[in-house]
């Protein structure tokens, strides 16, 4: 282990150039006395909390992310449905750690990870050497190999996805409007996946349609603007108690969503979703909210990655066979102590990130590491204005306005950046009182037109 010494990659230009120019046999990295170098791949919840735990310790940390910002994924659906601006749910990673002299940021995507050689190669060819590495690269949308899904459906995983979906929804509405001599076209928004993301998106799309028709006076027949929510399971919100599923289905149906359960999607085309039963559902926009996978991410390239690409970590979150390599959050299959793995949720990423940072410090100090224990504080999902479900272990299900207030408070609490919290709070308040608002801006044609 190189603990107690530091490879000098932040002068990383020089180290990287040496690595790129040399054959493996002649590889030469400059080693200087100093703190151990920790590389954290990914600035999501997991990565940020690893860095926070390490930032006051005897280590130099480099956080590398393909985006220069952290994304608050739980509110992406509000960006996609023109409730919030992209900047409201993202925060520059450099700004988060601006005051920490032992933390550096590198903008770039890790393309190769060599755990034995202790170096990561970025897409631009640069090489970063490390003493410890944490894989916190998250996951990606899972299309389950369904024909046409990746091509024609829009996932909701990144900020770019959310912006793309917003444009698609608004363009579809503009395109559907009645014109002189041309009748209005029907609008069918099909959402695949009845988990929290699917139901939140379905609720928010109905609100968007309502605002566009009522406030923006789009000439579209309300009866021909439909939101269809599909799930293969017999109920919505599979991870919640049955009463939460019933409540969500009831509220969505009352708000005009066509909820179809036990509907298995066989393929997606440019204008329809085809079910396994053979039924064809016409679609103007298809939102893919059917689940996530780590397959295709850098995590899946690590030996020991499981079937969905997640790295099966040891109880202390280290990668088996590598005392200096760790994985956290969505990228890791973390034992839950009950024979299964922890869910891919923000609290798991936060807690595992924090624990991992502490274990690296223990390893640096030569102390034994400790197993991770997940403290389940509950789950919640909103269906829209005044309607949400919240389940805390051991307590009864909270639903309705109380659940919605709890959902809003918790999301404001976890949102990164004080300015973002204020902006989101003001936006929500503004919308609640029904003032015409919201960034209903189509940016894709504006960006290419000039
Ligand atoms: C739409 C949506 C809604 C959600 N809603 C909720 C919710 O309501 N409640 C809840 O608890 N959880 C929710 N989740 C899940 C939660 O957001 C995730 O569990 C959590 O963000 C995982 O954190 P992470 O750090 O592991 O990964 P992420 O937050 O995904 O961060 C991974 C980071 O790694 C970067 N990265 C990836 N690959 C590379 C690479 N090769 N090189 C460099 N950087 C890379 C990415 O750019 C990203 O910044 C939601 C997820 C989604 C997608």
Short mmCIF file of C-alpha atoms and ligand atoms in Angstrom, two decimals:
data_model
loop_
_atom_site.label_atom_id
_atom_site.label_comp_id
_atom_site.label_asym_id
_atom_site.label_seq_id
_atom_site.Cartn_x
_atom_site.Cartn_y
_atom_site.Cartn_z
CA UNK A 1 0.00 0.00 0.00
CA UNK A 2 1.21 3.49 -0.82
CA UNK A 3 -0.33 5.00 2.32
CA UNK A 4 1.93 7.67 3.76
CA UNK A 5 3.16 8.57 0.33
CA UNK A 6 1.39 10.43 -2.41
CA UNK A 7 1.61 9.87 -6.10
CA UNK A 8 1.63 13.28 -7.68
CA UNK A 9 -1.17 13.16 -10.13
CA UNK A 10 -2.73 16.64 -9.54
CA UNK A 11 0.26 17.91 -11.07
CA UNK A 12 -1.56 15.20 -12.90
CA UNK A 13 -0.65 16.65 -16.28
CA UNK A 14 2.95 15.52 -15.80
CA UNK A 15 2.09 12.15 -14.29
CA UNK A 16 -0.52 11.49 -16.92
CA UNK A 17 1.80 12.43 -19.76
CA UNK A 18 4.46 10.10 -18.38
CA UNK A 19 1.94 7.25 -18.21
CA UNK A 20 0.62 7.85 -21.69
CA UNK A 21 4.08 8.13 -23.21
CA UNK A 22 5.49 5.01 -21.60
CA UNK A 23 5.06 1.35 -22.38
CA UNK A 24 3.70 -0.56 -19.35
CA UNK A 25 7.19 -1.91 -18.58
CA UNK A 26 8.65 1.55 -18.43
CA UNK A 27 5.77 3.07 -16.47
CA UNK A 28 7.10 5.81 -14.23
CA UNK A 29 5.01 7.74 -11.76
CA UNK A 30 6.52 10.29 -9.51
CA UNK A 31 6.02 9.45 -5.83
CA UNK A 32 6.35 12.14 -3.22
CA UNK A 33 6.05 12.10 0.54
CA UNK A 34 2.60 13.25 1.68
CA UNK A 35 -0.95 12.15 2.26
CA UNK A 36 -2.48 9.09 0.63
CA UNK A 37 -4.32 9.84 -2.61
CA UNK A 38 -7.98 8.86 -2.69
CA UNK A 39 -9.85 8.86 -6.00
CA UNK A 40 -13.64 9.05 -5.86
CA UNK A 41 -15.44 8.22 -9.12
CA UNK A 42 -18.77 10.05 -9.15
CA UNK A 43 -20.15 13.17 -7.46
CA UNK A 44 -23.62 11.82 -6.63
CA UNK A 45 -24.89 11.36 -3.09
CA UNK A 46 -22.49 8.45 -2.49
CA UNK A 47 -19.36 10.20 -3.76
CA UNK A 48 -20.11 13.50 -2.01
CA UNK A 49 -20.49 11.80 1.35
CA UNK A 50 -17.26 9.81 0.92
CA UNK A 51 -15.47 13.11 0.28
CA UNK A 52 -17.18 14.88 3.19
CA UNK A 53 -16.05 12.14 5.58
CA UNK A 54 -12.51 12.30 4.23
CA UNK A 55 -12.15 16.03 3.85
CA UNK A 56 -10.90 16.68 7.37
CA UNK A 57 -8.68 13.59 7.45
CA UNK A 58 -5.07 12.93 6.45
CA UNK A 59 -5.81 12.24 2.79
CA UNK A 60 -5.81 14.09 -0.51
CA UNK A 61 -9.04 13.44 -2.40
CA UNK A 62 -9.75 13.80 -6.11
CA UNK A 63 -13.37 13.55 -7.14
CA UNK A 64 -13.89 12.86 -10.82
CA UNK A 65 -17.24 13.21 -12.56
CA UNK A 66 -18.29 13.37 -16.20
CA UNK A 67 -20.48 16.33 -15.21
CA UNK A 68 -19.16 19.33 -13.30
CA UNK A 69 -22.27 19.27 -11.12
CA UNK A 70 -24.05 17.06 -8.60
CA UNK A 71 -27.60 16.11 -9.67
CA UNK A 72 -30.48 15.76 -7.23
CA UNK A 73 -32.23 12.93 -9.04
CA UNK A 74 -35.44 12.80 -6.92
CA UNK A 75 -36.58 16.13 -8.41
CA UNK A 76 -35.63 15.45 -12.04
CA UNK A 77 -39.25 14.74 -12.88
CA UNK A 78 -40.13 18.32 -11.91
CA UNK A 79 -37.53 19.65 -14.36
CA UNK A 80 -38.97 17.31 -17.02
CA UNK A 81 -42.49 18.64 -16.41
CA UNK A 82 -41.45 22.30 -16.37
CA UNK A 83 -41.95 22.81 -12.65
CA UNK A 84 -38.31 23.57 -11.87
CA UNK A 85 -35.25 24.83 -13.76
CA UNK A 86 -32.28 22.48 -14.32
CA UNK A 87 -30.10 24.73 -12.13
CA UNK A 88 -32.54 24.28 -9.21
CA UNK A 89 -31.65 20.59 -8.87
CA UNK A 90 -27.93 20.68 -9.73
CA UNK A 91 -24.93 22.14 -7.94
CA UNK A 92 -21.31 22.63 -9.11
CA UNK A 93 -19.05 20.06 -7.42
CA UNK A 94 -16.14 22.49 -7.24
CA UNK A 95 -18.32 24.91 -5.26
CA UNK A 96 -19.37 22.23 -2.76
CA UNK A 97 -15.74 21.56 -1.77
CA UNK A 98 -14.31 25.00 -2.61
CA UNK A 99 -13.03 25.61 0.91
CA UNK A 100 -11.35 22.23 1.36
CA UNK A 101 -7.68 22.48 0.45
CA UNK A 102 -7.22 18.68 0.34
CA UNK A 103 -10.05 18.09 -2.16
CA UNK A 104 -9.66 18.51 -5.93
CA UNK A 105 -12.13 18.03 -8.76
CA UNK A 106 -11.42 16.59 -12.21
CA UNK A 107 -14.04 16.95 -14.94
CA UNK A 108 -14.01 13.80 -17.05
CA UNK A 109 -15.35 10.29 -17.44
CA UNK A 110 -13.42 7.28 -16.18
CA UNK A 111 -13.13 4.85 -19.08
CA UNK A 112 -10.89 2.21 -17.48
CA UNK A 113 -10.20 1.20 -13.92
CA UNK A 114 -7.13 -0.86 -13.07
CA UNK A 115 -7.48 -1.93 -9.43
CA UNK A 116 -4.22 -3.94 -9.37
CA UNK A 117 -2.21 -1.15 -11.00
CA UNK A 118 -4.05 1.49 -8.91
CA UNK A 119 -4.83 3.85 -11.72
CA UNK A 120 -7.86 5.10 -13.60
CA UNK A 121 -7.79 6.17 -17.23
CA UNK A 122 -10.14 8.91 -18.34
CA UNK A 123 -11.82 9.17 -21.73
CA UNK A 124 -9.39 11.94 -22.70
CA UNK A 125 -6.48 9.55 -22.05
CA UNK A 126 -5.30 11.12 -18.78
CA UNK A 127 -4.30 8.70 -16.01
CA UNK A 128 -4.96 9.28 -12.32
CA UNK A 129 -3.02 7.15 -9.84
CA UNK A 130 -4.45 6.42 -6.41
CA UNK A 131 -3.84 4.72 -3.09
CA UNK A 132 -7.57 4.17 -2.54
CA UNK A 133 -10.42 4.29 -5.04
CA UNK A 134 -14.16 4.52 -4.44
CA UNK A 135 -16.54 3.51 -7.22
CA UNK A 136 -19.57 5.78 -6.76
CA UNK A 137 -20.67 6.01 -10.39
CA UNK A 138 -24.35 5.28 -9.79
CA UNK A 139 -26.44 3.39 -12.32
CA UNK A 140 -28.28 3.98 -15.60
CA UNK A 141 -31.77 3.45 -16.99
CA UNK A 142 -32.64 -0.20 -17.50
CA UNK A 143 -34.42 -0.92 -20.78
CA UNK A 144 -34.41 -4.71 -20.14
CA UNK A 145 -33.49 -5.29 -23.79
CA UNK A 146 -37.05 -4.40 -24.85
CA UNK A 147 -37.11 -3.75 -28.57
CA UNK A 148 -37.22 -0.05 -29.46
CA UNK A 149 -37.28 1.12 -25.81
CA UNK A 150 -33.84 2.74 -25.77
CA UNK A 151 -34.43 4.33 -29.17
CA UNK A 152 -37.95 5.71 -28.78
CA UNK A 153 -38.55 6.11 -25.05
CA UNK A 154 -37.04 8.94 -22.97
CA UNK A 155 -35.45 7.82 -19.70
CA UNK A 156 -35.32 10.03 -16.64
CA UNK A 157 -31.94 9.53 -15.05
CA UNK A 158 -29.78 12.56 -15.82
CA UNK A 159 -30.34 16.30 -16.03
CA UNK A 160 -29.94 16.04 -19.80
CA UNK A 161 -32.71 13.39 -19.86
CA UNK A 162 -35.00 15.72 -17.90
CA UNK A 163 -34.36 18.64 -20.25
CA UNK A 164 -34.88 16.40 -23.28
CA UNK A 165 -38.16 15.14 -21.87
CA UNK A 166 -39.38 18.66 -21.11
CA UNK A 167 -38.67 19.67 -24.71
CA UNK A 168 -40.42 16.59 -26.05
CA UNK A 169 -43.52 17.15 -23.96
CA UNK A 170 -43.77 20.84 -24.85
CA UNK A 171 -43.00 20.26 -28.55
CA UNK A 172 -45.68 17.55 -28.64
CA UNK A 173 -48.23 19.96 -27.18
CA UNK A 174 -47.32 22.74 -29.63
CA UNK A 175 -47.48 20.28 -32.51
CA UNK A 176 -50.86 18.95 -31.42
CA UNK A 177 -52.56 22.35 -31.27
CA UNK A 178 -55.46 22.99 -33.59
CA UNK A 179 -54.54 25.23 -36.56
CA UNK A 180 -56.81 26.90 -39.12
CA UNK A 181 -58.13 24.03 -41.23
CA UNK A 182 -56.20 21.43 -39.22
CA UNK A 183 -57.91 19.77 -36.23
CA UNK A 184 -56.03 19.28 -32.96
CA UNK A 185 -54.07 16.03 -32.71
CA UNK A 186 -54.47 13.66 -29.77
CA UNK A 187 -51.73 13.71 -27.12
CA UNK A 188 -50.82 10.40 -25.47
CA UNK A 189 -48.11 10.47 -22.85
CA UNK A 190 -47.26 6.88 -21.92
CA UNK A 191 -45.23 6.32 -18.75
CA UNK A 192 -43.67 2.89 -18.29
CA UNK A 193 -43.04 1.97 -14.64
CA UNK A 194 -45.31 2.37 -11.63
CA UNK A 195 -42.62 2.94 -9.00
CA UNK A 196 -42.06 6.34 -7.30
CA UNK A 197 -40.53 7.94 -10.44
CA UNK A 198 -43.38 6.73 -12.66
CA UNK A 199 -46.20 7.88 -10.39
CA UNK A 200 -44.50 11.21 -9.63
CA UNK A 201 -44.04 11.83 -13.35
CA UNK A 202 -47.62 10.78 -14.16
CA UNK A 203 -49.01 13.19 -11.54
CA UNK A 204 -46.78 16.03 -12.73
CA UNK A 205 -47.61 15.50 -16.43
CA UNK A 206 -51.34 15.83 -15.66
CA UNK A 207 -50.57 19.12 -13.87
CA UNK A 208 -48.49 20.30 -16.85
CA UNK A 209 -51.31 19.47 -19.29
CA UNK A 210 -53.75 21.28 -17.06
CA UNK A 211 -51.58 24.42 -16.90
CA UNK A 212 -50.86 24.39 -20.65
CA UNK A 213 -54.52 24.04 -21.56
CA UNK A 214 -55.97 26.34 -18.92
CA UNK A 215 -53.26 28.99 -18.59
CA UNK A 216 -51.44 28.91 -21.91
CA UNK A 217 -54.71 28.42 -23.83
CA UNK A 218 -53.40 25.68 -26.10
CA UNK A 219 -56.21 24.69 -28.42
CA UNK A 220 -56.23 20.97 -27.64
CA UNK A 221 -59.31 18.97 -26.76
CA UNK A 222 -58.78 18.03 -23.07
CA UNK A 223 -60.55 14.71 -23.74
CA UNK A 224 -57.88 13.75 -26.29
CA UNK A 225 -54.91 14.60 -24.01
CA UNK A 226 -54.16 11.39 -22.09
CA UNK A 227 -51.65 10.18 -19.58
CA UNK A 228 -51.30 6.39 -19.46
CA UNK A 229 -49.29 4.69 -16.72
CA UNK A 230 -48.20 1.09 -17.35
CA UNK A 231 -46.74 -1.42 -14.93
CA UNK A 232 -46.12 -5.12 -15.31
CA UNK A 233 -46.88 -5.71 -11.59
CA UNK A 234 -50.39 -6.14 -10.19
CA UNK A 235 -50.05 -2.93 -8.14
CA UNK A 236 -48.25 0.44 -8.15
CA UNK A 237 -45.42 1.29 -5.71
CA UNK A 238 -44.23 -2.28 -5.19
CA UNK A 239 -41.92 -1.42 -2.26
CA UNK A 240 -44.75 0.22 -0.26
CA UNK A 241 -47.63 -1.31 1.72
CA UNK A 242 -50.70 -2.30 -0.32
CA UNK A 243 -52.74 0.62 1.09
CA UNK A 244 -50.18 3.07 -0.43
CA UNK A 245 -50.56 1.36 -3.81
CA UNK A 246 -54.35 1.62 -3.65
CA UNK A 247 -54.18 5.26 -2.60
CA UNK A 248 -51.75 6.15 -5.43
CA UNK A 249 -53.93 4.39 -8.03
CA UNK A 250 -57.07 6.11 -6.71
CA UNK A 251 -55.54 9.61 -6.71
CA UNK A 252 -53.97 9.20 -10.15
CA UNK A 253 -57.20 7.87 -11.65
CA UNK A 254 -59.15 10.76 -10.10
CA UNK A 255 -56.67 13.17 -11.71
CA UNK A 256 -57.25 11.62 -15.11
CA UNK A 257 -54.38 9.12 -15.41
CA UNK A 258 -55.25 5.83 -17.09
CA UNK A 259 -53.54 3.32 -14.77
CA UNK A 260 -52.96 -0.07 -16.39
CA UNK A 261 -51.53 -2.85 -14.24
CA UNK A 262 -50.17 -6.24 -15.32
CA UNK A 263 -49.34 -4.56 -18.61
CA UNK A 264 -46.08 -5.97 -19.92
CA UNK A 265 -44.36 -3.88 -22.61
CA UNK A 266 -43.10 -6.02 -25.51
CA UNK A 267 -41.75 -3.24 -27.76
CA UNK A 268 -41.76 0.48 -28.39
CA UNK A 269 -42.06 2.10 -31.81
CA UNK A 270 -41.93 5.71 -32.95
CA UNK A 271 -45.66 6.15 -32.29
CA UNK A 272 -46.83 3.30 -30.07
CA UNK A 273 -46.15 1.00 -27.16
CA UNK A 274 -46.95 -2.62 -27.91
CA UNK A 275 -47.96 -4.83 -25.00
CA UNK A 276 -47.19 -8.54 -24.68
CA UNK A 277 -50.93 -9.12 -25.09
CA UNK A 278 -50.63 -7.63 -28.58
CA UNK A 279 -52.50 -4.45 -27.65
CA UNK A 280 -51.14 -1.31 -29.34
CA UNK A 281 -51.21 1.91 -27.30
CA UNK A 282 -50.70 5.01 -29.44
CA UNK A 283 -47.99 7.27 -27.96
CA UNK A 284 -46.80 10.81 -28.60
CA UNK A 285 -44.17 10.61 -25.84
CA UNK A 286 -42.95 7.54 -23.93
CA UNK A 287 -41.31 8.10 -20.54
CA UNK A 288 -39.13 5.20 -19.36
CA UNK A 289 -39.23 4.87 -15.57
CA UNK A 290 -38.96 1.09 -15.36
CA UNK A 291 -35.85 0.74 -13.20
CA UNK A 292 -32.07 1.07 -13.16
CA UNK A 293 -29.02 -1.08 -13.79
CA UNK A 294 -25.30 -0.65 -13.29
CA UNK A 295 -24.63 -2.63 -16.47
CA UNK A 296 -22.79 -0.39 -18.88
CA UNK A 297 -21.24 1.75 -16.12
CA UNK A 298 -17.62 1.59 -14.99
CA UNK A 299 -18.80 -0.49 -11.98
CA UNK A 300 -19.73 -3.36 -14.30
CA UNK A 301 -16.10 -3.55 -15.54
CA UNK A 302 -14.84 -4.46 -12.06
CA UNK A 303 -14.27 -8.17 -11.47
CA UNK A 304 -16.90 -9.32 -9.01
CA UNK A 305 -19.68 -7.20 -10.50
CA UNK A 306 -23.05 -8.97 -10.26
CA UNK A 307 -25.68 -9.65 -12.94
CA UNK A 308 -27.06 -6.10 -12.86
CA UNK A 309 -23.53 -4.69 -12.95
CA UNK A 310 -23.47 -3.77 -9.25
CA UNK A 311 -20.26 -4.59 -7.39
CA UNK A 312 -20.85 -7.16 -4.65
CA UNK A 313 -19.00 -5.49 -1.78
CA UNK A 314 -17.84 -6.94 1.55
CA UNK A 315 -19.70 -5.84 4.71
CA UNK A 316 -17.19 -2.96 5.21
CA UNK A 317 -17.92 -1.81 1.59
CA UNK A 318 -14.49 -2.83 0.26
CA UNK A 319 -14.31 -4.73 -3.03
CA UNK A 320 -13.34 -8.33 -2.20
CA UNK A 321 -9.70 -9.02 -3.02
CA UNK A 322 -8.76 -5.31 -2.94
CA UNK A 323 -8.14 -3.73 0.46
CA UNK A 324 -7.80 -0.31 -1.18
CA UNK A 325 -10.88 -0.38 -3.44
CA UNK A 326 -14.45 0.39 -2.37
CA UNK A 327 -17.91 0.82 -3.86
CA UNK A 328 -20.95 2.72 -2.57
CA UNK A 329 -24.46 3.80 -3.53
CA UNK A 330 -26.30 2.54 -6.60
CA UNK A 331 -23.11 1.02 -8.06
CA UNK A 332 -22.74 -1.39 -5.14
CA UNK A 333 -24.67 -4.48 -4.10
CA UNK A 334 -24.44 -3.81 -0.36
CA UNK A 335 -25.36 -6.68 1.99
CA UNK A 336 -28.33 -5.67 4.14
CA UNK A 337 -27.53 -8.26 6.81
CA UNK A 338 -30.76 -10.16 6.05
CA UNK A 339 -29.49 -12.15 3.08
CA UNK A 340 -30.38 -9.52 0.51
CA UNK A 341 -28.95 -6.20 -0.65
CA UNK A 342 -29.80 -2.60 0.23
CA UNK A 343 -32.16 -0.77 -2.17
CA UNK A 344 -30.83 1.78 -4.68
CA UNK A 345 -32.00 4.84 -2.79
CA UNK A 346 -30.50 8.18 -1.80
CA UNK A 347 -30.27 7.37 1.96
CA UNK A 348 -28.33 4.18 1.17
CA UNK A 349 -25.93 6.17 -1.04
CA UNK A 350 -25.51 8.85 1.64
CA UNK A 351 -24.98 6.41 4.53
CA UNK A 352 -22.73 4.06 2.56
CA UNK A 353 -20.67 7.01 1.28
CA UNK A 354 -20.17 8.36 4.79
CA UNK A 355 -19.27 4.91 6.14
CA UNK A 356 -16.84 4.26 3.32
CA UNK A 357 -15.01 7.57 3.92
CA UNK A 358 -14.62 6.64 7.59
CA UNK A 359 -13.31 3.15 6.72
CA UNK A 360 -10.69 4.61 4.40
CA UNK A 361 -9.50 6.82 7.25
CA UNK A 362 -9.36 3.77 9.53
CA UNK A 363 -7.37 1.86 6.91
CA UNK A 364 -4.96 4.79 6.51
CA UNK A 365 -4.49 4.86 10.29
CA UNK A 366 -3.84 1.09 10.28
CA UNK A 367 -7.04 0.30 12.22
CA UNK A 368 -9.50 -2.51 11.47
CA UNK A 369 -12.49 -1.60 9.35
CA UNK A 370 -16.11 -1.94 10.55
CA UNK A 371 -19.18 -3.41 8.81
CA UNK A 372 -21.81 -1.09 7.34
CA UNK A 373 -25.31 -1.06 8.81
CA UNK A 374 -28.12 0.64 6.90
CA UNK A 375 -30.52 2.66 9.04
CA UNK A 376 -33.83 2.55 7.18
CA UNK A 377 -35.64 5.82 7.89
CA UNK A 378 -38.51 5.04 5.53
CA UNK A 379 -39.69 5.66 1.99
CA UNK A 380 -41.98 8.21 0.41
CA UNK A 381 -43.42 9.23 -2.94
CA UNK A 382 -45.61 12.10 -4.06
CA UNK A 383 -48.44 11.93 -6.56
CA UNK A 384 -48.77 15.68 -6.93
CA UNK A 385 -50.38 18.56 -5.10
CA UNK A 386 -51.55 17.59 -1.59
CA UNK A 387 -51.03 13.88 -2.23
CA UNK A 388 -48.13 11.70 -1.13
CA UNK A 389 -47.40 8.52 0.77
CA UNK A 390 -44.73 8.20 3.45
CA UNK A 391 -43.84 5.01 5.33
CA UNK A 392 -41.53 5.06 8.32
CA UNK A 393 -40.62 1.59 9.73
CA UNK A 394 -42.85 0.72 12.68
CA UNK A 395 -45.26 3.62 12.08
CA UNK A 396 -48.57 3.67 10.17
CA UNK A 397 -48.66 4.87 6.57
CA UNK A 398 -48.98 8.65 6.24
CA UNK A 399 -50.85 9.84 3.16
CA UNK A 400 -52.55 12.91 1.76
CA UNK A 401 -51.52 16.46 2.62
CA UNK A 402 -49.49 15.46 5.68
CA UNK A 403 -47.47 13.01 3.59
CA UNK A 404 -47.03 15.69 0.94
CA UNK A 405 -45.71 18.24 3.47
CA UNK A 406 -43.32 15.59 4.85
CA UNK A 407 -42.17 14.79 1.30
CA UNK A 408 -41.50 18.47 0.52
CA UNK A 409 -39.64 19.11 3.79
CA UNK A 410 -37.39 16.08 3.34
CA UNK A 411 -36.56 16.93 -0.27
CA UNK A 412 -35.70 20.51 0.66
CA UNK A 413 -33.50 19.19 3.47
CA UNK A 414 -31.53 16.83 1.19
CA UNK A 415 -31.24 19.24 -1.74
CA UNK A 416 -27.63 20.38 -2.08
CA UNK A 417 -27.04 24.16 -1.86
CA UNK A 418 -28.83 26.80 0.19
CA UNK A 419 -29.64 28.88 -2.90
CA UNK A 420 -31.27 25.86 -4.55
CA UNK A 421 -33.39 25.22 -1.47
CA UNK A 422 -34.65 28.79 -1.49
CA UNK A 423 -35.38 28.69 -5.23
CA UNK A 424 -37.23 25.38 -5.03
CA UNK A 425 -39.22 26.52 -2.00
CA UNK A 426 -40.23 29.77 -3.76
CA UNK A 427 -41.17 27.84 -6.92
CA UNK A 428 -43.33 25.37 -5.00
CA UNK A 429 -45.06 28.13 -3.08
CA UNK A 430 -45.66 30.09 -6.28
CA UNK A 431 -47.14 27.06 -8.00
CA UNK A 432 -49.24 26.10 -5.02
CA UNK A 433 -51.13 29.37 -5.26
CA UNK A 434 -51.67 28.65 -8.94
CA UNK A 435 -49.94 31.65 -10.36
CA UNK A 436 -48.96 31.10 -13.99
CA UNK A 437 -45.35 30.10 -13.72
CA UNK A 438 -42.85 27.44 -14.54
CA UNK A 439 -40.09 27.29 -17.13
CA UNK A 440 -42.18 26.01 -20.04
CA UNK A 441 -39.33 26.75 -22.42
CA UNK A 442 -38.44 24.62 -25.44
CA UNK A 443 -34.66 24.87 -25.62
CA UNK A 444 -33.67 22.26 -28.22
CA UNK A 445 -34.87 24.22 -31.27
CA UNK A 446 -33.80 27.54 -29.72
CA UNK A 447 -30.24 26.25 -29.34
CA UNK A 448 -29.96 25.03 -32.93
CA UNK A 449 -31.85 27.93 -34.54
CA UNK A 450 -29.36 30.76 -33.83
C1 LIG B 1 -35.59 9.92 -11.42
C2 LIG B 1 -35.09 9.41 -10.11
C3 LIG B 1 -35.81 9.66 -8.94
C4 LIG B 1 -35.37 9.18 -7.72
N1 LIG B 1 -36.11 9.47 -6.60
C5 LIG B 1 -35.66 9.04 -5.41
C6 LIG B 1 -36.38 9.36 -4.21
O1 LIG B 1 -37.43 10.01 -4.26
N2 LIG B 1 -35.87 8.93 -3.02
C7 LIG B 1 -34.70 8.23 -2.95
O2 LIG B 1 -34.27 7.88 -1.86
N3 LIG B 1 -34.02 7.90 -4.05
C8 LIG B 1 -34.46 8.30 -5.27
N4 LIG B 1 -33.76 7.97 -6.40
C9 LIG B 1 -32.53 7.18 -6.26
C10 LIG B 1 -31.36 8.04 -5.82
O3 LIG B 1 -31.34 9.24 -6.55
C11 LIG B 1 -30.07 7.25 -6.03
O4 LIG B 1 -30.16 6.08 -5.24
C12 LIG B 1 -28.84 8.03 -5.63
O5 LIG B 1 -28.74 9.23 -6.36
C13 LIG B 1 -27.60 7.18 -5.86
O6 LIG B 1 -26.47 7.94 -5.58
P1 LIG B 1 -25.08 7.51 -6.20
O7 LIG B 1 -24.08 8.48 -5.67
O8 LIG B 1 -24.82 6.09 -6.01
O9 LIG B 1 -25.24 7.71 -7.78
P2 LIG B 1 -25.64 8.99 -8.63
O10 LIG B 1 -26.41 9.97 -7.85
O11 LIG B 1 -26.25 8.45 -9.87
O12 LIG B 1 -24.24 9.66 -8.98
C14 LIG B 1 -23.30 9.04 -9.81
C15 LIG B 1 -22.36 10.09 -10.37
O13 LIG B 1 -21.31 9.41 -11.05
C16 LIG B 1 -21.02 10.08 -12.27
N5 LIG B 1 -20.44 9.09 -13.16
C17 LIG B 1 -21.01 7.96 -13.65
N6 LIG B 1 -20.14 7.28 -14.40
C18 LIG B 1 -18.99 7.98 -14.40
C19 LIG B 1 -17.71 7.78 -15.00
N7 LIG B 1 -17.44 6.71 -15.76
N8 LIG B 1 -16.76 8.71 -14.81
C20 LIG B 1 -17.03 9.82 -14.05
N9 LIG B 1 -18.20 10.04 -13.45
C21 LIG B 1 -19.18 9.14 -13.62
C22 LIG B 1 -22.38 10.60 -12.72
O14 LIG B 1 -22.24 11.70 -13.60
C23 LIG B 1 -23.02 10.99 -11.40
O15 LIG B 1 -22.77 12.34 -11.06
C24 LIG B 1 -34.18 8.44 -7.64
C25 LIG B 1 -33.44 8.17 -8.80
C26 LIG B 1 -33.90 8.65 -10.02
C27 LIG B 1 -33.10 8.37 -11.27
#
